[in-house]
């Protein structure tokens, strides 16, 4: 039996140990790695079979389960979910902090952590390249990378200040460089590369920002459904009236030709709040107040430039010239920028051409004048943006000169293929060709370096090298950009057609260039290729470019007269933006073209990227509707092709598809081999070799490196996972078996011990019960004997007591008889003495009455009357004291009048008492209660016996602040926007002028204004000064409708009067009346009538109140009958 229990103990101990091992493994694989509980495949390298269809299906499957990140080796694919996901919390940051890249499920934080740790620990400069088309989420991805790095790096006041400045640079650059497009409400219209600099500890020191190709043509013209840059709308929406007046601007968007009106408002975007955010961010970054004001003045000047219009005018010599139609806008621009109006007006009308020592001045026709105006606006805004970037760099640059580690973040346009592709798409796609080239080179280089480092034989990988496409574009002799620059600099007539002819001559034989007019006969009959276009076969696909505008956009010409006019400005910032306008530094050399500048910038960027360790984020847009849960497979397929993702997977899989360090590999699969389970005591590599030999995996399927195991085929890895899953199930079954046996044995032993304990307790209980019975019997016998003895003694004592009581009773009776006899004698003697005294008193009274009778009879009636009257008044006052009513002023009880002659006194006392208790009641009031009763009194004078709703409002206290704006965080923005004291805050129903339907609005009354705000967002919709309120109209019935009439001609009355419905009509009208009287010293007219007129825009509409049966109960309804009648049915 002892041996059996020993074996049982060993088995239980083994089961507990195995469970502990599995628990340890589960903790090591917490949050699930790439291979645990996979939705689809977390790493596309492991996708089997690999094709375009399976690639898209895997992305869709993960997207449908909110898994938006997928790996291709070390490359992160990010699919924009178009909704908020709970995967960016501080807890998630801690989960991915200091973790192996493949240890947890795919996430952008994993790539950020890998890059940061490589920079901090291995002293390798890093760069993160974020690419994808507009709306794919590149800007958000760059923000997430920066926020993660800011969260995991060091702390401290100085470090936190640097991190805050780096993060706050984003709102400023987004305001000036982002815009709403048909694909994205916050599309970056410029390329941004930020170098974040760190010290040896990994703490941020500062940063440097580089910008590429701002889309400045958007300043003067936007495609349908798109907006200009955010800052224009933010300035007009969020600036104060004082600032707008200073900048000579108006809040109405329609006043400015450069702003598109069809998309001026964006759902879910609060331009006013964003403007305050930008101003705060500029302050944090380090902009001085006068610098911020100068920037806004330049923005206002650009807006007003679009309002300058020209008219044709013929000269005597027959030449056409242009004149400015309205010079008011020009005057305001000159006042903003401190430019001489005559100088700027001449710059818009004339052009001066200098050649060596000669100057030729020519007039500009209307078309040329408009071109000059737009060119100035584009250059002014573009140079302002470059100045902002430089100014931010001054603030965020590292202050120390120690050696720095650098992490670069590149957020740039993705490959663009539109219906109409022009010069902008050409150079954007050129940049993406260069990025693709460096991506393939660095990816192959990384693979080769790892193979060499691990001592694995390197096999050559065939891939498409797009260097031939880059050479077609950037070749210095016969490249497209070189020929475009040559055509722009060529004397004579230069047009887009001559440029296309030159391309057809030079590039006709190039295998990636196609043109209908080229010498290559295979495109002569291609109807998909128009005559005015050429086509390039990029790595992402064929793109058709319209040659129209290439020459002008490449020239990017700004007339020298306008540059010199800007340099003469008294505005310091504008003058610094146009250094070439200085007459003392006239440079007759033609400025570099846009294409050559961008080519140089791209070359610098490529050189910079090649010095750093690259990390890639490929962003994909799932649909064009900007909607969640929609996955458009054709759109995603198009992006997969031009991002070259399948080619990336093939490059990664050309050698070994999967690699893993020996320690985690052995830890994961050690239960598959008896020799390695449960614990391997030798080197990890030896354990993996034993494991793979035991599993009989073919040698050609894997290879051993210095520190990693390399697996060639994904099927081998999946086979290992299937074996591991089966083995884990077997181990779980073994644990259950041993546990169940241990549980049954434990239960049996427990029952046996319980039986022994129960028997012992029962025997003890039986003996105790028998003892208690014997003990109780003895006690009964003892009690009976003691009782008999006690009764015997009691009888003897009672007999003795009765003898003593008998003697006492006899003596008492005798003493009583003697006492009664003596009492009777004393009473008789006292009676005789009292009779004598009474007789003597009556005799003395008779004598006195006889003596004074003659005096008494003279004034007897008057004295009796006065005495009686005095007694009656005294009695009346004493009764009144006891019958006084309560001290409540509304208590009308009063004691009844006892006598008729006291009627006037009774009434006067009632009046004096009422006045006294009213004074006592008033003395208890606080100032706030006095104000409430004054408002109630005012309401009584205004509405009593006039408005049927008034009686029900008497018992309701006037609260005013029904919404508690100061406490509700939902209305924080609304609270910050209102600086005055809020008298009343209530939700009312604003009646629609067109159909009579109601819309919920927040009704706010302050000391000087009446405001209406949106109930959901808290955004202020209307603001009416109280001086513009002329009258309030309402019906006499039991409804809450009232109209607020505005002064004709005022700014607030542009849309007409307001018609509201409220549950607190009496309170709102009373407070509006008192506030208007307090501020304007004039009484507000309160009109109570069942018919009154309301001004709606240009029409006057009659509002008529009728009695009617309501379908929805007792709620009044409003309905528009015709253009002149609005009918309100009141129950």
mmCIF file of C-alpha atoms in Angstrom, residues 400-738:
data_model
loop_
_atom_site.group_PDB
_atom_site.id
_atom_site.type_symbol
_atom_site.label_atom_id
_atom_site.label_comp_id
_atom_site.label_asym_id
_atom_site.label_seq_id
_atom_site.Cartn_x
_atom_site.Cartn_y
_atom_site.Cartn_z
ATOM 1 C CA UNK A 400 24.261 69.989 -28.332
ATOM 2 C CA UNK A 401 27.158 69.182 -30.653
ATOM 3 C CA UNK A 402 27.716 65.642 -29.418
ATOM 4 C CA UNK A 403 27.513 62.729 -31.855
ATOM 5 C CA UNK A 404 23.879 61.894 -32.537
ATOM 6 C CA UNK A 405 21.928 58.831 -33.576
ATOM 7 C CA UNK A 406 19.286 59.486 -36.214
ATOM 8 C CA UNK A 407 15.905 57.963 -37.010
ATOM 9 C CA UNK A 408 14.316 59.223 -40.221
ATOM 10 C CA UNK A 409 10.564 59.044 -40.959
ATOM 11 C CA UNK A 410 9.562 59.498 -44.630
ATOM 12 C CA UNK A 411 5.905 60.315 -45.383
ATOM 13 C CA UNK A 412 5.585 60.964 -49.123
ATOM 14 C CA UNK A 413 3.103 60.574 -51.943
ATOM 15 C CA UNK A 414 2.411 57.071 -53.134
ATOM 16 C CA UNK A 415 2.334 56.043 -56.779
ATOM 17 C CA UNK A 416 -0.470 57.984 -58.549
ATOM 18 C CA UNK A 417 -2.442 56.830 -61.588
ATOM 19 C CA UNK A 418 -5.389 59.143 -62.366
ATOM 20 C CA UNK A 419 -7.564 59.628 -65.415
ATOM 21 C CA UNK A 420 -5.661 62.835 -66.160
ATOM 22 C CA UNK A 421 -1.981 62.592 -65.204
ATOM 23 C CA UNK A 422 0.190 65.681 -65.573
ATOM 24 C CA UNK A 423 3.599 67.018 -64.508
ATOM 25 C CA UNK A 424 2.873 66.536 -60.769
ATOM 26 C CA UNK A 425 2.037 62.836 -61.204
ATOM 27 C CA UNK A 426 5.127 62.403 -63.423
ATOM 28 C CA UNK A 427 7.631 63.593 -60.825
ATOM 29 C CA UNK A 428 5.736 61.867 -57.966
ATOM 30 C CA UNK A 429 5.938 58.560 -59.831
ATOM 31 C CA UNK A 430 9.605 59.265 -60.570
ATOM 32 C CA UNK A 431 10.224 59.598 -56.827
ATOM 33 C CA UNK A 432 8.375 56.311 -56.199
ATOM 34 C CA UNK A 433 10.499 54.613 -58.881
ATOM 35 C CA UNK A 434 13.607 55.712 -56.966
ATOM 36 C CA UNK A 435 12.113 54.516 -53.670
ATOM 37 C CA UNK A 436 11.252 51.160 -55.240
ATOM 38 C CA UNK A 437 14.785 50.885 -56.574
ATOM 39 C CA UNK A 438 16.365 51.525 -53.198
ATOM 40 C CA UNK A 439 13.779 49.237 -51.563
ATOM 41 C CA UNK A 440 14.739 46.268 -53.739
ATOM 42 C CA UNK A 441 18.464 47.001 -53.384
ATOM 43 C CA UNK A 442 18.341 47.347 -49.601
ATOM 44 C CA UNK A 443 16.042 44.329 -49.181
ATOM 45 C CA UNK A 444 18.388 42.121 -51.205
ATOM 46 C CA UNK A 445 21.352 43.599 -49.376
ATOM 47 C CA UNK A 446 19.764 42.824 -46.012
ATOM 48 C CA UNK A 447 19.005 39.254 -47.099
ATOM 49 C CA UNK A 448 22.554 38.767 -48.387
ATOM 50 C CA UNK A 449 24.097 40.211 -45.221
ATOM 51 C CA UNK A 450 22.022 37.919 -43.018
ATOM 52 C CA UNK A 451 22.956 34.862 -45.086
ATOM 53 C CA UNK A 452 26.659 35.777 -44.894
ATOM 54 C CA UNK A 453 26.374 36.535 -41.171
ATOM 55 C CA UNK A 454 24.747 33.153 -40.566
ATOM 56 C CA UNK A 455 27.175 31.351 -42.880
ATOM 57 C CA UNK A 456 24.377 30.229 -45.232
ATOM 58 C CA UNK A 457 25.148 29.742 -48.920
ATOM 59 C CA UNK A 458 23.841 32.745 -50.934
ATOM 60 C CA UNK A 459 21.914 32.036 -54.111
ATOM 61 C CA UNK A 460 21.365 34.680 -56.777
ATOM 62 C CA UNK A 461 17.802 36.053 -56.929
ATOM 63 C CA UNK A 462 16.300 37.153 -60.229
ATOM 64 C CA UNK A 463 14.105 40.254 -59.944
ATOM 65 C CA UNK A 464 12.973 43.155 -62.073
ATOM 66 C CA UNK A 465 15.447 46.016 -61.812
ATOM 67 C CA UNK A 466 13.692 49.298 -62.486
ATOM 68 C CA UNK A 467 16.981 51.157 -62.994
ATOM 69 C CA UNK A 468 16.142 51.286 -66.713
ATOM 70 C CA UNK A 469 12.955 53.276 -65.935
ATOM 71 C CA UNK A 470 14.841 55.650 -63.612
ATOM 72 C CA UNK A 471 17.450 56.159 -66.335
ATOM 73 C CA UNK A 472 14.682 56.953 -68.842
ATOM 74 C CA UNK A 473 13.524 59.776 -66.599
ATOM 75 C CA UNK A 474 16.701 61.148 -64.980
ATOM 76 C CA UNK A 475 19.473 60.519 -67.533
ATOM 77 C CA UNK A 476 21.495 63.746 -67.832
ATOM 78 C CA UNK A 477 21.705 63.614 -71.652
ATOM 79 C CA UNK A 478 18.612 61.942 -73.051
ATOM 80 C CA UNK A 479 16.379 61.569 -69.996
ATOM 81 C CA UNK A 480 12.860 63.027 -70.028
ATOM 82 C CA UNK A 481 13.667 65.609 -67.306
ATOM 83 C CA UNK A 482 16.852 66.666 -69.118
ATOM 84 C CA UNK A 483 14.961 67.119 -72.391
ATOM 85 C CA UNK A 484 12.213 69.038 -70.611
ATOM 86 C CA UNK A 485 14.809 71.429 -69.117
ATOM 87 C CA UNK A 486 16.507 71.744 -72.495
ATOM 88 C CA UNK A 487 13.203 72.602 -74.150
ATOM 89 C CA UNK A 488 12.378 75.190 -71.475
ATOM 90 C CA UNK A 489 15.774 76.897 -71.950
ATOM 91 C CA UNK A 490 15.692 76.754 -75.755
ATOM 92 C CA UNK A 491 15.164 80.112 -77.502
ATOM 93 C CA UNK A 492 12.255 80.494 -79.865
ATOM 94 C CA UNK A 493 8.734 79.172 -79.639
ATOM 95 C CA UNK A 494 8.510 76.511 -76.942
ATOM 96 C CA UNK A 495 5.276 74.556 -76.444
ATOM 97 C CA UNK A 496 4.199 71.258 -74.980
ATOM 98 C CA UNK A 497 3.879 69.888 -78.534
ATOM 99 C CA UNK A 498 7.526 70.652 -79.347
ATOM 100 C CA UNK A 499 8.539 68.907 -76.136
ATOM 101 C CA UNK A 500 6.524 65.813 -77.132
ATOM 102 C CA UNK A 501 8.117 65.849 -80.598
ATOM 103 C CA UNK A 502 11.544 65.854 -78.989
ATOM 104 C CA UNK A 503 10.583 62.915 -76.787
ATOM 105 C CA UNK A 504 9.349 61.007 -79.806
ATOM 106 C CA UNK A 505 12.704 61.517 -81.504
ATOM 107 C CA UNK A 506 14.967 60.582 -78.588
ATOM 108 C CA UNK A 507 12.953 57.958 -76.648
ATOM 109 C CA UNK A 508 11.126 56.207 -79.513
ATOM 110 C CA UNK A 509 13.197 53.029 -79.219
ATOM 111 C CA UNK A 510 13.060 52.776 -75.433
ATOM 112 C CA UNK A 511 11.127 49.674 -74.398
ATOM 113 C CA UNK A 512 9.322 51.485 -71.522
ATOM 114 C CA UNK A 513 8.307 54.590 -73.533
ATOM 115 C CA UNK A 514 5.203 54.657 -75.730
ATOM 116 C CA UNK A 515 3.839 57.447 -77.958
ATOM 117 C CA UNK A 516 1.414 57.587 -80.866
ATOM 118 C CA UNK A 517 3.684 60.004 -82.756
ATOM 119 C CA UNK A 518 6.921 58.091 -82.225
ATOM 120 C CA UNK A 519 8.823 56.279 -84.950
ATOM 121 C CA UNK A 520 7.796 52.934 -83.467
ATOM 122 C CA UNK A 521 5.111 51.553 -85.769
ATOM 123 C CA UNK A 522 3.499 49.354 -83.134
ATOM 124 C CA UNK A 523 1.752 52.343 -81.503
ATOM 125 C CA UNK A 524 0.467 54.062 -84.670
ATOM 126 C CA UNK A 525 -2.937 52.392 -84.469
ATOM 127 C CA UNK A 526 -3.213 52.287 -80.661
ATOM 128 C CA UNK A 527 -6.477 54.182 -80.022
ATOM 129 C CA UNK A 528 -5.931 54.104 -76.237
ATOM 130 C CA UNK A 529 -2.930 56.405 -76.707
ATOM 131 C CA UNK A 530 -4.008 60.010 -77.675
ATOM 132 C CA UNK A 531 -1.746 62.074 -79.929
ATOM 133 C CA UNK A 532 -1.045 64.678 -77.190
ATOM 134 C CA UNK A 533 0.088 62.101 -74.624
ATOM 135 C CA UNK A 534 2.923 59.715 -73.942
ATOM 136 C CA UNK A 535 2.931 56.558 -71.819
ATOM 137 C CA UNK A 536 5.602 55.124 -69.506
ATOM 138 C CA UNK A 537 5.616 51.542 -68.321
ATOM 139 C CA UNK A 538 6.492 51.964 -64.623
ATOM 140 C CA UNK A 539 7.220 49.097 -62.262
ATOM 141 C CA UNK A 540 3.660 49.548 -60.946
ATOM 142 C CA UNK A 541 2.014 49.608 -64.359
ATOM 143 C CA UNK A 542 1.531 51.784 -67.396
ATOM 144 C CA UNK A 543 0.713 55.476 -66.830
ATOM 145 C CA UNK A 544 -0.616 57.812 -69.525
ATOM 146 C CA UNK A 545 0.670 61.402 -69.138
ATOM 147 C CA UNK A 546 -0.971 64.398 -70.811
ATOM 148 C CA UNK A 547 1.812 66.624 -72.061
ATOM 149 C CA UNK A 548 -0.260 69.790 -71.663
ATOM 150 C CA UNK A 549 1.206 72.036 -68.953
ATOM 151 C CA UNK A 550 4.555 70.233 -68.641
ATOM 152 C CA UNK A 551 6.589 73.203 -69.902
ATOM 153 C CA UNK A 552 4.791 75.872 -67.845
ATOM 154 C CA UNK A 553 4.831 73.816 -64.635
ATOM 155 C CA UNK A 554 8.492 72.977 -65.088
ATOM 156 C CA UNK A 555 9.379 76.644 -65.727
ATOM 157 C CA UNK A 556 7.515 77.757 -62.571
ATOM 158 C CA UNK A 557 8.143 81.321 -63.791
ATOM 159 C CA UNK A 558 7.590 84.349 -61.577
ATOM 160 C CA UNK A 559 8.058 87.708 -63.328
ATOM 161 C CA UNK A 560 11.015 89.697 -61.987
ATOM 162 C CA UNK A 561 8.783 92.785 -61.533
ATOM 163 C CA UNK A 562 6.663 90.907 -58.980
ATOM 164 C CA UNK A 563 9.761 89.623 -57.147
ATOM 165 C CA UNK A 564 11.136 93.156 -56.912
ATOM 166 C CA UNK A 565 7.742 94.486 -55.750
ATOM 167 C CA UNK A 566 7.655 91.868 -52.982
ATOM 168 C CA UNK A 567 11.223 92.720 -51.924
ATOM 169 C CA UNK A 568 10.199 96.374 -51.564
ATOM 170 C CA UNK A 569 7.504 95.416 -49.053
ATOM 171 C CA UNK A 570 7.710 96.856 -45.566
ATOM 172 C CA UNK A 571 6.595 93.471 -44.263
ATOM 173 C CA UNK A 572 9.732 91.793 -42.899
ATOM 174 C CA UNK A 573 8.624 88.213 -43.594
ATOM 175 C CA UNK A 574 7.510 88.851 -47.186
ATOM 176 C CA UNK A 575 10.710 90.731 -47.949
ATOM 177 C CA UNK A 576 12.789 87.802 -46.682
ATOM 178 C CA UNK A 577 10.856 85.395 -48.943
ATOM 179 C CA UNK A 578 11.976 87.146 -52.164
ATOM 180 C CA UNK A 579 15.751 87.759 -51.903
ATOM 181 C CA UNK A 580 16.110 87.674 -55.690
ATOM 182 C CA UNK A 581 14.072 90.892 -55.877
ATOM 183 C CA UNK A 582 16.955 92.929 -54.409
ATOM 184 C CA UNK A 583 18.099 95.300 -57.227
ATOM 185 C CA UNK A 584 21.647 95.223 -55.848
ATOM 186 C CA UNK A 585 21.822 91.458 -56.387
ATOM 187 C CA UNK A 586 20.232 91.143 -59.802
ATOM 188 C CA UNK A 587 20.947 87.714 -61.258
ATOM 189 C CA UNK A 588 20.218 87.435 -64.964
ATOM 190 C CA UNK A 589 20.760 83.675 -64.792
ATOM 191 C CA UNK A 590 17.563 81.741 -65.282
ATOM 192 C CA UNK A 591 16.385 80.093 -62.018
ATOM 193 C CA UNK A 592 16.479 76.271 -61.879
ATOM 194 C CA UNK A 593 13.402 74.490 -63.135
ATOM 195 C CA UNK A 594 10.978 72.621 -60.895
ATOM 196 C CA UNK A 595 12.018 69.286 -62.390
ATOM 197 C CA UNK A 596 15.736 69.824 -61.826
ATOM 198 C CA UNK A 597 15.118 71.015 -58.253
ATOM 199 C CA UNK A 598 13.022 67.952 -57.476
ATOM 200 C CA UNK A 599 15.560 65.643 -59.116
ATOM 201 C CA UNK A 600 18.320 67.089 -56.917
ATOM 202 C CA UNK A 601 16.114 66.747 -53.823
ATOM 203 C CA UNK A 602 15.355 63.106 -54.635
ATOM 204 C CA UNK A 603 19.056 62.387 -55.179
ATOM 205 C CA UNK A 604 19.856 63.900 -51.779
ATOM 206 C CA UNK A 605 17.049 61.875 -50.180
ATOM 207 C CA UNK A 606 18.253 58.627 -51.755
ATOM 208 C CA UNK A 607 21.814 59.316 -50.599
ATOM 209 C CA UNK A 608 20.518 59.967 -47.092
ATOM 210 C CA UNK A 609 18.396 56.791 -47.041
ATOM 211 C CA UNK A 610 21.269 54.596 -48.220
ATOM 212 C CA UNK A 611 23.265 55.547 -45.109
ATOM 213 C CA UNK A 612 20.534 54.245 -42.784
ATOM 214 C CA UNK A 613 18.974 50.914 -41.958
ATOM 215 C CA UNK A 614 15.576 50.905 -43.713
ATOM 216 C CA UNK A 615 12.201 49.927 -42.232
ATOM 217 C CA UNK A 616 9.152 49.847 -44.493
ATOM 218 C CA UNK A 617 5.451 50.505 -43.935
ATOM 219 C CA UNK A 618 3.255 49.905 -46.995
ATOM 220 C CA UNK A 619 -0.148 51.590 -46.573
ATOM 221 C CA UNK A 620 -3.188 50.297 -48.482
ATOM 222 C CA UNK A 621 -6.578 51.959 -48.926
ATOM 223 C CA UNK A 622 -9.399 49.346 -48.818
ATOM 224 C CA UNK A 623 -12.070 51.464 -50.565
ATOM 225 C CA UNK A 624 -12.719 54.856 -52.149
ATOM 226 C CA UNK A 625 -15.723 55.648 -49.931
ATOM 227 C CA UNK A 626 -13.669 56.314 -46.791
ATOM 228 C CA UNK A 627 -16.015 53.870 -45.020
ATOM 229 C CA UNK A 628 -15.320 51.140 -42.468
ATOM 230 C CA UNK A 629 -15.835 47.401 -43.088
ATOM 231 C CA UNK A 630 -15.618 47.722 -46.916
ATOM 232 C CA UNK A 631 -12.861 45.883 -48.771
ATOM 233 C CA UNK A 632 -12.707 46.562 -52.526
ATOM 234 C CA UNK A 633 -10.627 43.734 -53.944
ATOM 235 C CA UNK A 634 -9.984 45.369 -57.340
ATOM 236 C CA UNK A 635 -8.757 48.585 -55.694
ATOM 237 C CA UNK A 636 -6.508 46.643 -53.289
ATOM 238 C CA UNK A 637 -5.203 44.504 -56.158
ATOM 239 C CA UNK A 638 -4.234 47.672 -58.054
ATOM 240 C CA UNK A 639 -2.278 48.968 -55.026
ATOM 241 C CA UNK A 640 -0.590 45.596 -54.429
ATOM 242 C CA UNK A 641 0.677 45.674 -57.980
ATOM 243 C CA UNK A 642 2.125 49.160 -58.001
ATOM 244 C CA UNK A 643 3.600 48.725 -54.492
ATOM 245 C CA UNK A 644 5.355 45.587 -55.757
ATOM 246 C CA UNK A 645 4.303 43.564 -52.692
ATOM 247 C CA UNK A 646 4.154 40.198 -54.464
ATOM 248 C CA UNK A 647 7.646 40.765 -55.850
ATOM 249 C CA UNK A 648 8.787 41.616 -52.332
ATOM 250 C CA UNK A 649 7.422 38.282 -51.052
ATOM 251 C CA UNK A 650 9.144 36.391 -53.872
ATOM 252 C CA UNK A 651 12.452 38.090 -53.083
ATOM 253 C CA UNK A 652 12.055 37.170 -49.420
ATOM 254 C CA UNK A 653 11.114 33.568 -50.264
ATOM 255 C CA UNK A 654 13.819 33.073 -52.906
ATOM 256 C CA UNK A 655 16.108 31.628 -50.238
ATOM 257 C CA UNK A 656 14.586 30.478 -46.950
ATOM 258 C CA UNK A 657 11.005 31.462 -46.136
ATOM 259 C CA UNK A 658 11.366 31.350 -42.333
ATOM 260 C CA UNK A 659 14.188 31.787 -39.881
ATOM 261 C CA UNK A 660 14.251 31.737 -36.080
ATOM 262 C CA UNK A 661 16.849 31.804 -33.318
ATOM 263 C CA UNK A 662 17.713 28.424 -31.819
ATOM 264 C CA UNK A 663 16.519 29.194 -28.259
ATOM 265 C CA UNK A 664 12.884 30.166 -29.099
ATOM 266 C CA UNK A 665 12.708 27.400 -31.745
ATOM 267 C CA UNK A 666 13.756 24.746 -29.210
ATOM 268 C CA UNK A 667 11.465 26.215 -26.564
ATOM 269 C CA UNK A 668 8.504 26.060 -28.957
ATOM 270 C CA UNK A 669 8.963 22.575 -30.407
ATOM 271 C CA UNK A 670 10.885 20.656 -27.660
ATOM 272 C CA UNK A 671 7.802 18.608 -26.703
ATOM 273 C CA UNK A 672 7.967 16.838 -30.126
ATOM 274 C CA UNK A 673 11.078 14.850 -29.147
ATOM 275 C CA UNK A 674 11.598 12.616 -26.085
ATOM 276 C CA UNK A 675 15.258 13.619 -25.841
ATOM 277 C CA UNK A 676 14.503 17.377 -25.677
ATOM 278 C CA UNK A 677 11.355 17.114 -23.505
ATOM 279 C CA UNK A 678 10.896 18.316 -20.873
ATOM 280 C CA UNK A 679 14.307 19.955 -20.564
ATOM 281 C CA UNK A 680 17.375 20.027 -22.852
ATOM 282 C CA UNK A 681 20.623 20.521 -20.958
ATOM 283 C CA UNK A 682 22.997 21.061 -23.875
ATOM 284 C CA UNK A 683 23.433 23.934 -26.375
ATOM 285 C CA UNK A 684 20.247 25.109 -28.108
ATOM 286 C CA UNK A 685 21.631 24.328 -31.586
ATOM 287 C CA UNK A 686 22.365 20.727 -30.616
ATOM 288 C CA UNK A 687 18.854 20.397 -29.271
ATOM 289 C CA UNK A 688 17.351 21.690 -32.532
ATOM 290 C CA UNK A 689 19.534 19.248 -34.529
ATOM 291 C CA UNK A 690 18.357 16.326 -32.369
ATOM 292 C CA UNK A 691 14.768 17.520 -32.706
ATOM 293 C CA UNK A 692 14.842 17.783 -36.530
ATOM 294 C CA UNK A 693 16.615 14.417 -36.875
ATOM 295 C CA UNK A 694 14.007 12.777 -34.667
ATOM 296 C CA UNK A 695 11.185 14.263 -36.789
ATOM 297 C CA UNK A 696 12.914 13.004 -39.979
ATOM 298 C CA UNK A 697 12.564 16.352 -41.791
ATOM 299 C CA UNK A 698 14.408 16.240 -45.164
ATOM 300 C CA UNK A 699 17.821 17.893 -44.965
ATOM 301 C CA UNK A 700 17.189 20.039 -48.039
ATOM 302 C CA UNK A 701 14.220 21.684 -46.217
ATOM 303 C CA UNK A 702 16.355 23.427 -43.587
ATOM 304 C CA UNK A 703 19.808 24.757 -42.902
ATOM 305 C CA UNK A 704 21.683 25.609 -39.708
ATOM 306 C CA UNK A 705 23.170 29.078 -39.357
ATOM 307 C CA UNK A 706 25.383 30.463 -36.638
ATOM 308 C CA UNK A 707 22.494 31.594 -34.442
ATOM 309 C CA UNK A 708 19.332 30.701 -36.395
ATOM 310 C CA UNK A 709 17.592 27.756 -38.020
ATOM 311 C CA UNK A 710 16.524 28.498 -41.639
ATOM 312 C CA UNK A 711 13.445 26.704 -43.052
ATOM 313 C CA UNK A 712 13.061 26.738 -46.813
ATOM 314 C CA UNK A 713 9.398 25.823 -47.399
ATOM 315 C CA UNK A 714 6.398 27.178 -45.409
ATOM 316 C CA UNK A 715 4.842 23.691 -45.567
ATOM 317 C CA UNK A 716 7.610 22.420 -43.303
ATOM 318 C CA UNK A 717 6.815 25.103 -40.726
ATOM 319 C CA UNK A 718 3.087 24.372 -40.868
ATOM 320 C CA UNK A 719 3.852 20.652 -40.455
ATOM 321 C CA UNK A 720 5.814 21.461 -37.283
ATOM 322 C CA UNK A 721 2.894 23.545 -36.015
ATOM 323 C CA UNK A 722 0.427 20.710 -36.666
ATOM 324 C CA UNK A 723 2.665 18.239 -34.795
ATOM 325 C CA UNK A 724 3.042 20.696 -31.912
ATOM 326 C CA UNK A 725 -0.718 21.191 -31.735
ATOM 327 C CA UNK A 726 -1.319 17.420 -31.632
ATOM 328 C CA UNK A 727 1.392 16.937 -28.996
ATOM 329 C CA UNK A 728 -0.116 19.663 -26.825
ATOM 330 C CA UNK A 729 -3.473 17.877 -27.020
ATOM 331 C CA UNK A 730 -1.801 14.592 -25.971
ATOM 332 C CA UNK A 731 -0.098 16.305 -23.038
ATOM 333 C CA UNK A 732 -3.394 17.864 -22.016
ATOM 334 C CA UNK A 733 -5.035 14.395 -22.110
ATOM 335 C CA UNK A 734 -2.231 12.958 -19.923
ATOM 336 C CA UNK A 735 -2.605 15.759 -17.409
ATOM 337 C CA UNK A 736 -6.387 15.227 -17.296
ATOM 338 C CA UNK A 737 -5.907 11.453 -16.751
ATOM 339 C CA UNK A 738 -3.441 11.863 -13.866
#
